[in-house]
Amino acid sequence: LSSRTRATSFQAFLLLPHDAYKTATTVTVSLPLSSRTRATSFQAFLLLPHDAYKTATTVTVSLPLSSRTRASSLRWRQLSHSGADRDEWAIDHIRITGSSFDRHHVINFELNLGSSSTQQSNSYDVHLEHSIDFGKTWTLVQTDCLPSSPQCTHSLLNSQYPSLLFTNWRRLTVLLTSSAVSNNTQVRWRQPTINSSNTWAIDSVYFGVQCPGFCSGHGRCSNVTGQYEGLVCGGNSDGQPCASSFIYNNKTYTSCTRDGRQGVDDELWCSTTANYDKDKKWGYCICGVCQCDSGYS
């Protein structure tokens, strides 16, 4: 009797006679109340009323802490209906994300909103915005995060850039939140109020994984191509590039790998010598590097 816990015993609640199921048959059954635990039932945490979603709408919701497990499942369910074939609805572009998905993506660019003499009499703003629903809706990449807000761990200004502060070329690095990073993410620079006398420009745009230390304010982010291919950061190799091939755990690799770092930080890494097992020299592979300004290294 002492061993008959939920983990060690089963309780029969349905008999399926052989004669009744000689062909493939769909069976629907209500679970007994005693079996409806967190492991066997769904808990409702969001109601989506029909009147509020008559057109395609992007919905963002925070998952309850109790549901943030590897075994959790989600479902969308209509509790009542108007009759057979009467109600139609659809969902699309589902993303489940969180801090563990955040790879610290950035937008790094240079901005010039014209000469100071012109802007004094005709000031305007340029907004940096992003969309994750193929351009249907756009929001600021960065919103105000001021010390007065308890949710803010550090101060950030929004991604609205006034012309009076950008009369010369200035470089900006904007950190993307995890919810803004997806395969569908688009960005745009937009002037909400148009005037034919306004002229402005952007240059040196990089959109990708953060460069080491945001280039310390002395360089531009750049994709790893050509002379930059194979560069690394972190580790213990003092910035030496990846070896063209290397041995790790008696296996030969010809590109960066996550082997050995699963469950640690899941980042790509490489050996900077031909034999990691012997030399133990390594670094993180990076998708963006710093093109340093003159005088910095």
PDB file of C-alpha atoms in Angstrom, residues 171-288:
ATOM      1  CA  ARG A 171      27.272  56.667 -34.070  1.00  0.00           C
ATOM      2  CA  LEU A 172      24.545  54.841 -32.122  1.00  0.00           C
ATOM      3  CA  THR A 173      24.273  51.318 -30.757  1.00  0.00           C
ATOM      4  CA  VAL A 174      20.754  50.200 -29.800  1.00  0.00           C
ATOM      5  CA  LEU A 175      20.229  46.973 -27.846  1.00  0.00           C
ATOM      6  CA  LEU A 176      17.282  44.846 -28.975  1.00  0.00           C
ATOM      7  CA  THR A 177      15.063  43.126 -26.432  1.00  0.00           C
ATOM      8  CA  SER A 178      14.604  39.355 -26.735  1.00  0.00           C
ATOM      9  CA  SER A 179      11.004  39.821 -27.890  1.00  0.00           C
ATOM     10  CA  ALA A 180      12.233  41.887 -30.867  1.00  0.00           C
ATOM     11  CA  VAL A 181      14.653  39.234 -32.141  1.00  0.00           C
ATOM     12  CA  SER A 182      13.184  36.788 -34.655  1.00  0.00           C
ATOM     13  CA  ASN A 183      13.604  35.536 -38.196  1.00  0.00           C
ATOM     14  CA  ASN A 184      10.795  37.939 -39.165  1.00  0.00           C
ATOM     15  CA  THR A 185      12.239  41.098 -37.595  1.00  0.00           C
ATOM     16  CA  GLN A 186      12.348  44.178 -39.815  1.00  0.00           C
ATOM     17  CA  VAL A 187      13.642  47.640 -38.903  1.00  0.00           C
ATOM     18  CA  ARG A 188      13.064  51.060 -40.405  1.00  0.00           C
ATOM     19  CA  TRP A 189      14.022  54.683 -39.862  1.00  0.00           C
ATOM     20  CA  ARG A 190      10.986  56.965 -40.251  1.00  0.00           C
ATOM     21  CA  GLN A 191      10.344  60.700 -40.146  1.00  0.00           C
ATOM     22  CA  PRO A 192       6.724  61.051 -38.893  1.00  0.00           C
ATOM     23  CA  THR A 193       6.311  64.656 -40.070  1.00  0.00           C
ATOM     24  CA  ILE A 194       7.511  65.304 -43.617  1.00  0.00           C
ATOM     25  CA  ASN A 195       8.977  68.598 -44.849  1.00  0.00           C
ATOM     26  CA  SER A 196      10.653  68.968 -48.238  1.00  0.00           C
ATOM     27  CA  SER A 197      13.474  71.022 -46.706  1.00  0.00           C
ATOM     28  CA  ASN A 198      14.551  68.189 -44.378  1.00  0.00           C
ATOM     29  CA  THR A 199      17.505  66.082 -45.448  1.00  0.00           C
ATOM     30  CA  TRP A 200      19.028  63.307 -43.352  1.00  0.00           C
ATOM     31  CA  ALA A 201      21.060  60.138 -43.810  1.00  0.00           C
ATOM     32  CA  ILE A 202      22.121  56.889 -42.164  1.00  0.00           C
ATOM     33  CA  ASP A 203      25.314  54.921 -42.805  1.00  0.00           C
ATOM     34  CA  SER A 204      27.365  51.916 -41.642  1.00  0.00           C
ATOM     35  CA  VAL A 205      24.314  49.905 -40.546  1.00  0.00           C
ATOM     36  CA  TYR A 206      24.948  46.633 -38.693  1.00  0.00           C
ATOM     37  CA  PHE A 207      22.079  44.450 -37.458  1.00  0.00           C
ATOM     38  CA  GLY A 208      23.157  41.311 -35.605  1.00  0.00           C
ATOM     39  CA  VAL A 209      24.854  39.851 -32.550  1.00  0.00           C
ATOM     40  CA  GLN A 210      26.497  42.377 -30.255  1.00  0.00           C
ATOM     41  CA  CYS A 211      30.128  43.204 -30.856  1.00  0.00           C
ATOM     42  CA  PRO A 212      32.488  42.750 -27.884  1.00  0.00           C
ATOM     43  CA  GLY A 213      31.861  45.524 -25.371  1.00  0.00           C
ATOM     44  CA  PHE A 214      29.855  47.499 -27.962  1.00  0.00           C
ATOM     45  CA  CYS A 215      33.267  48.344 -29.475  1.00  0.00           C
ATOM     46  CA  SER A 216      33.909  50.473 -26.365  1.00  0.00           C
ATOM     47  CA  GLY A 217      32.480  53.440 -28.240  1.00  0.00           C
ATOM     48  CA  HIS A 218      35.485  53.540 -30.588  1.00  0.00           C
ATOM     49  CA  GLY A 219      34.440  51.466 -33.586  1.00  0.00           C
ATOM     50  CA  ARG A 220      31.764  50.165 -35.891  1.00  0.00           C
ATOM     51  CA  CYS A 221      30.233  46.707 -35.799  1.00  0.00           C
ATOM     52  CA  SER A 222      30.943  44.684 -38.910  1.00  0.00           C
ATOM     53  CA  ASN A 223      29.932  41.248 -40.191  1.00  0.00           C
ATOM     54  CA  VAL A 224      32.577  38.551 -40.016  1.00  0.00           C
ATOM     55  CA  THR A 225      33.680  38.402 -43.651  1.00  0.00           C
ATOM     56  CA  GLY A 226      36.985  38.454 -45.465  1.00  0.00           C
ATOM     57  CA  GLN A 227      39.825  39.550 -43.222  1.00  0.00           C
ATOM     58  CA  TYR A 228      37.593  39.347 -40.132  1.00  0.00           C
ATOM     59  CA  GLU A 229      36.598  35.700 -40.578  1.00  0.00           C
ATOM     60  CA  GLY A 230      37.571  33.472 -37.673  1.00  0.00           C
ATOM     61  CA  LEU A 231      38.016  36.239 -35.097  1.00  0.00           C
ATOM     62  CA  VAL A 232      37.022  35.375 -31.551  1.00  0.00           C
ATOM     63  CA  CYS A 233      36.425  37.127 -28.252  1.00  0.00           C
ATOM     64  CA  GLY A 234      36.608  35.958 -24.648  1.00  0.00           C
ATOM     65  CA  GLY A 235      38.151  32.607 -23.810  1.00  0.00           C
ATOM     66  CA  ASN A 236      41.848  32.427 -23.003  1.00  0.00           C
ATOM     67  CA  SER A 237      43.547  32.901 -26.383  1.00  0.00           C
ATOM     68  CA  ASP A 238      44.079  36.693 -26.278  1.00  0.00           C
ATOM     69  CA  GLY A 239      42.055  37.261 -29.439  1.00  0.00           C
ATOM     70  CA  GLN A 240      43.840  34.729 -31.620  1.00  0.00           C
ATOM     71  CA  PRO A 241      41.718  33.563 -34.602  1.00  0.00           C
ATOM     72  CA  CYS A 242      40.086  30.146 -34.897  1.00  0.00           C
ATOM     73  CA  ALA A 243      42.245  27.322 -36.187  1.00  0.00           C
ATOM     74  CA  SER A 244      41.130  26.118 -39.631  1.00  0.00           C
ATOM     75  CA  SER A 245      40.545  22.713 -38.035  1.00  0.00           C
ATOM     76  CA  PHE A 246      41.012  21.476 -34.506  1.00  0.00           C
ATOM     77  CA  ILE A 247      40.681  18.410 -32.318  1.00  0.00           C
ATOM     78  CA  TYR A 248      38.326  18.416 -29.338  1.00  0.00           C
ATOM     79  CA  ASN A 249      37.574  15.245 -27.384  1.00  0.00           C
ATOM     80  CA  ASN A 250      39.387  13.249 -30.087  1.00  0.00           C
ATOM     81  CA  LYS A 251      37.026  14.589 -32.765  1.00  0.00           C
ATOM     82  CA  THR A 252      38.079  16.880 -35.611  1.00  0.00           C
ATOM     83  CA  TYR A 253      36.128  20.116 -36.204  1.00  0.00           C
ATOM     84  CA  THR A 254      36.377  22.448 -39.193  1.00  0.00           C
ATOM     85  CA  SER A 255      34.008  25.143 -37.906  1.00  0.00           C
ATOM     86  CA  CYS A 256      32.743  26.597 -34.655  1.00  0.00           C
ATOM     87  CA  THR A 257      30.765  24.298 -32.367  1.00  0.00           C
ATOM     88  CA  ARG A 258      28.551  24.316 -29.284  1.00  0.00           C
ATOM     89  CA  ASP A 259      29.786  20.899 -28.173  1.00  0.00           C
ATOM     90  CA  GLY A 260      30.922  21.030 -24.573  1.00  0.00           C
ATOM     91  CA  ARG A 261      29.000  24.210 -23.816  1.00  0.00           C
ATOM     92  CA  GLN A 262      25.438  22.888 -23.857  1.00  0.00           C
ATOM     93  CA  GLY A 263      23.837  23.775 -20.545  1.00  0.00           C
ATOM     94  CA  VAL A 264      26.625  26.277 -19.819  1.00  0.00           C
ATOM     95  CA  ASP A 265      25.909  29.188 -22.180  1.00  0.00           C
ATOM     96  CA  ASP A 266      25.189  27.370 -25.473  1.00  0.00           C
ATOM     97  CA  GLU A 267      27.511  29.741 -27.322  1.00  0.00           C
ATOM     98  CA  LEU A 268      29.596  28.859 -30.388  1.00  0.00           C
ATOM     99  CA  TRP A 269      33.314  28.469 -29.713  1.00  0.00           C
ATOM    100  CA  CYS A 270      36.460  27.245 -31.422  1.00  0.00           C
ATOM    101  CA  SER A 271      39.991  26.216 -30.582  1.00  0.00           C
ATOM    102  CA  THR A 272      42.699  28.659 -31.601  1.00  0.00           C
ATOM    103  CA  THR A 273      45.256  25.855 -31.991  1.00  0.00           C
ATOM    104  CA  ALA A 274      45.096  22.623 -33.941  1.00  0.00           C
ATOM    105  CA  ASN A 275      44.653  20.513 -30.808  1.00  0.00           C
ATOM    106  CA  TYR A 276      42.406  21.781 -28.023  1.00  0.00           C
ATOM    107  CA  ASP A 277      42.826  18.570 -26.028  1.00  0.00           C
ATOM    108  CA  LYS A 278      46.533  19.351 -25.721  1.00  0.00           C
ATOM    109  CA  ASP A 279      46.721  23.188 -25.646  1.00  0.00           C
ATOM    110  CA  LYS A 280      43.336  24.160 -24.094  1.00  0.00           C
ATOM    111  CA  LYS A 281      43.279  27.457 -26.013  1.00  0.00           C
ATOM    112  CA  TRP A 282      39.889  28.703 -27.141  1.00  0.00           C
ATOM    113  CA  GLY A 283      37.556  31.666 -27.728  1.00  0.00           C
ATOM    114  CA  TYR A 284      33.916  32.448 -28.504  1.00  0.00           C
ATOM    115  CA  CYS A 285      32.997  32.724 -32.175  1.00  0.00           C
ATOM    116  CA  ILE A 286      31.312  36.026 -32.909  1.00  0.00           C
ATOM    117  CA  CYS A 287      28.998  37.202 -35.698  1.00  0.00           C
ATOM    118  CA  GLY A 288      30.052  40.818 -35.340  1.00  0.00           C
TER     119      GLY A 288
END
